[in-house]
């Protein structure tokens, strides 16, 4: 159950263009945004940041949500693990490759360039940080410095999102919850992000 009640979409028509963007790209609006909307200036700044990180640069777009998943596994945020599975699928990542993210170092579905990026994201997301000069040397075998900046920008973004959603215990929406269960199987559960079950006699 969430630690803070999200605001209602219909009460904030001034934010509707921002919410519509997520309807168009994810098919739902994350509950985290309805909480962040208590400070609209922070929500707008966050939305601008994620748009720039997600839509610019030369790193393959499909790789960014995979980096987000691994960052969130390292950070322990099940909410973001579920969200990025949906995002990966919408960017054309096959379902079996999404499911194999937990074993990316051994899975034949990942090539050496992808493994280098994802391993770097994992090591950069751990506390304490485990990135070394050797991590950069391996990255530079496959990616240029601008692309490395993009990888680390995704990691930094999920540092924010993981802490936001785990601290708020943001309720997970139906679409990502269902997809994460299907793709991740026994490796994943919503944990604190499971919405409170309705009381007896209440409709869902």
mmCIF file of C-alpha atoms in Angstrom, residues 53-161:
data_model
loop_
_atom_site.group_PDB
_atom_site.id
_atom_site.type_symbol
_atom_site.label_atom_id
_atom_site.label_comp_id
_atom_site.label_asym_id
_atom_site.label_seq_id
_atom_site.Cartn_x
_atom_site.Cartn_y
_atom_site.Cartn_z
ATOM 1 C CA UNK A 53 17.320 10.899 -21.852
ATOM 2 C CA UNK A 54 14.882 8.591 -23.632
ATOM 3 C CA UNK A 55 14.553 10.317 -27.007
ATOM 4 C CA UNK A 56 17.955 11.763 -27.867
ATOM 5 C CA UNK A 57 21.424 10.403 -28.555
ATOM 6 C CA UNK A 58 22.829 7.509 -30.568
ATOM 7 C CA UNK A 59 22.539 4.642 -28.090
ATOM 8 C CA UNK A 60 20.012 2.115 -29.465
ATOM 9 C CA UNK A 61 16.635 3.079 -28.029
ATOM 10 C CA UNK A 62 15.712 -0.510 -27.171
ATOM 11 C CA UNK A 63 18.756 -0.761 -24.891
ATOM 12 C CA UNK A 64 17.691 2.026 -22.545
ATOM 13 C CA UNK A 65 14.830 0.161 -20.818
ATOM 14 C CA UNK A 66 17.052 -2.922 -20.461
ATOM 15 C CA UNK A 67 19.568 -0.710 -18.658
ATOM 16 C CA UNK A 68 16.684 0.583 -16.551
ATOM 17 C CA UNK A 69 15.659 -2.957 -15.595
ATOM 18 C CA UNK A 70 19.148 -3.952 -14.496
ATOM 19 C CA UNK A 71 19.642 -0.676 -12.603
ATOM 20 C CA UNK A 72 16.366 -1.354 -10.810
ATOM 21 C CA UNK A 73 17.310 -4.962 -10.032
ATOM 22 C CA UNK A 74 20.541 -3.672 -8.461
ATOM 23 C CA UNK A 75 18.574 -0.970 -6.638
ATOM 24 C CA UNK A 76 15.864 -3.394 -5.510
ATOM 25 C CA UNK A 77 12.927 -1.443 -6.957
ATOM 26 C CA UNK A 78 10.278 -3.882 -8.170
ATOM 27 C CA UNK A 79 8.027 -1.073 -9.380
ATOM 28 C CA UNK A 80 10.629 0.098 -11.902
ATOM 29 C CA UNK A 81 11.575 -3.464 -12.854
ATOM 30 C CA UNK A 82 7.968 -3.981 -13.948
ATOM 31 C CA UNK A 83 7.640 -0.644 -15.733
ATOM 32 C CA UNK A 84 10.757 -1.089 -17.801
ATOM 33 C CA UNK A 85 9.695 -4.549 -18.937
ATOM 34 C CA UNK A 86 6.669 -2.889 -20.552
ATOM 35 C CA UNK A 87 8.817 -0.114 -22.003
ATOM 36 C CA UNK A 88 11.281 -2.636 -23.448
ATOM 37 C CA UNK A 89 8.491 -4.522 -25.169
ATOM 38 C CA UNK A 90 7.110 -1.304 -26.640
ATOM 39 C CA UNK A 91 10.581 -0.578 -28.051
ATOM 40 C CA UNK A 92 10.648 -3.910 -29.834
ATOM 41 C CA UNK A 93 12.599 -6.092 -27.400
ATOM 42 C CA UNK A 94 11.356 -9.695 -27.728
ATOM 43 C CA UNK A 95 9.654 -11.151 -24.665
ATOM 44 C CA UNK A 96 12.248 -13.900 -24.253
ATOM 45 C CA UNK A 97 15.054 -11.343 -24.229
ATOM 46 C CA UNK A 98 13.250 -9.320 -21.549
ATOM 47 C CA UNK A 99 12.846 -12.479 -19.470
ATOM 48 C CA UNK A 100 16.548 -13.305 -19.947
ATOM 49 C CA UNK A 101 17.707 -9.956 -18.519
ATOM 50 C CA UNK A 102 18.225 -11.676 -15.158
ATOM 51 C CA UNK A 103 20.873 -13.869 -16.814
ATOM 52 C CA UNK A 104 22.250 -11.391 -19.347
ATOM 53 C CA UNK A 105 25.870 -12.423 -18.725
ATOM 54 C CA UNK A 106 25.177 -15.990 -19.887
ATOM 55 C CA UNK A 107 22.209 -15.610 -22.207
ATOM 56 C CA UNK A 108 22.927 -16.036 -25.948
ATOM 57 C CA UNK A 109 20.189 -13.441 -26.555
ATOM 58 C CA UNK A 110 22.628 -10.704 -25.469
ATOM 59 C CA UNK A 111 25.672 -9.767 -27.525
ATOM 60 C CA UNK A 112 28.977 -8.504 -26.121
ATOM 61 C CA UNK A 113 28.100 -4.820 -26.588
ATOM 62 C CA UNK A 114 24.797 -5.225 -24.763
ATOM 63 C CA UNK A 115 26.438 -7.196 -21.969
ATOM 64 C CA UNK A 116 29.057 -4.475 -21.492
ATOM 65 C CA UNK A 117 26.387 -1.761 -21.243
ATOM 66 C CA UNK A 118 24.140 -3.726 -18.912
ATOM 67 C CA UNK A 119 26.983 -4.896 -16.658
ATOM 68 C CA UNK A 120 28.179 -1.301 -16.355
ATOM 69 C CA UNK A 121 24.640 -0.225 -15.429
ATOM 70 C CA UNK A 122 24.466 -2.892 -12.730
ATOM 71 C CA UNK A 123 27.833 -1.972 -11.250
ATOM 72 C CA UNK A 124 27.042 1.762 -11.355
ATOM 73 C CA UNK A 125 23.747 1.157 -9.528
ATOM 74 C CA UNK A 126 25.182 -0.800 -6.619
ATOM 75 C CA UNK A 127 25.963 0.791 -3.250
ATOM 76 C CA UNK A 128 28.852 1.115 -2.879
ATOM 77 C CA UNK A 129 29.495 1.780 -6.552
ATOM 78 C CA UNK A 130 31.516 -0.966 -8.276
ATOM 79 C CA UNK A 131 32.529 0.835 -11.475
ATOM 80 C CA UNK A 132 36.283 0.620 -12.138
ATOM 81 C CA UNK A 133 38.631 1.811 -14.906
ATOM 82 C CA UNK A 134 38.293 -1.708 -16.323
ATOM 83 C CA UNK A 135 34.527 -1.135 -16.593
ATOM 84 C CA UNK A 136 35.174 1.872 -18.822
ATOM 85 C CA UNK A 137 37.776 -0.002 -20.850
ATOM 86 C CA UNK A 138 35.222 -2.727 -21.613
ATOM 87 C CA UNK A 139 32.544 -0.176 -22.487
ATOM 88 C CA UNK A 140 34.860 1.635 -24.889
ATOM 89 C CA UNK A 141 35.347 -1.570 -26.860
ATOM 90 C CA UNK A 142 31.726 -1.153 -28.004
ATOM 91 C CA UNK A 143 30.471 2.366 -27.272
ATOM 92 C CA UNK A 144 31.775 5.895 -27.739
ATOM 93 C CA UNK A 145 31.992 8.443 -24.927
ATOM 94 C CA UNK A 146 28.701 10.098 -25.861
ATOM 95 C CA UNK A 147 26.925 6.753 -25.679
ATOM 96 C CA UNK A 148 28.558 6.029 -22.329
ATOM 97 C CA UNK A 149 27.136 9.328 -21.068
ATOM 98 C CA UNK A 150 23.710 8.153 -22.251
ATOM 99 C CA UNK A 151 24.097 4.834 -20.420
ATOM 100 C CA UNK A 152 25.043 6.589 -17.204
ATOM 101 C CA UNK A 153 22.210 9.106 -17.641
ATOM 102 C CA UNK A 154 19.747 6.202 -17.671
ATOM 103 C CA UNK A 155 21.398 4.782 -14.552
ATOM 104 C CA UNK A 156 21.164 8.185 -12.839
ATOM 105 C CA UNK A 157 17.516 8.526 -13.837
ATOM 106 C CA UNK A 158 16.705 5.210 -12.200
ATOM 107 C CA UNK A 159 18.659 6.137 -9.113
ATOM 108 C CA UNK A 160 16.020 8.848 -8.711
ATOM 109 C CA UNK A 161 13.068 6.686 -9.720
#
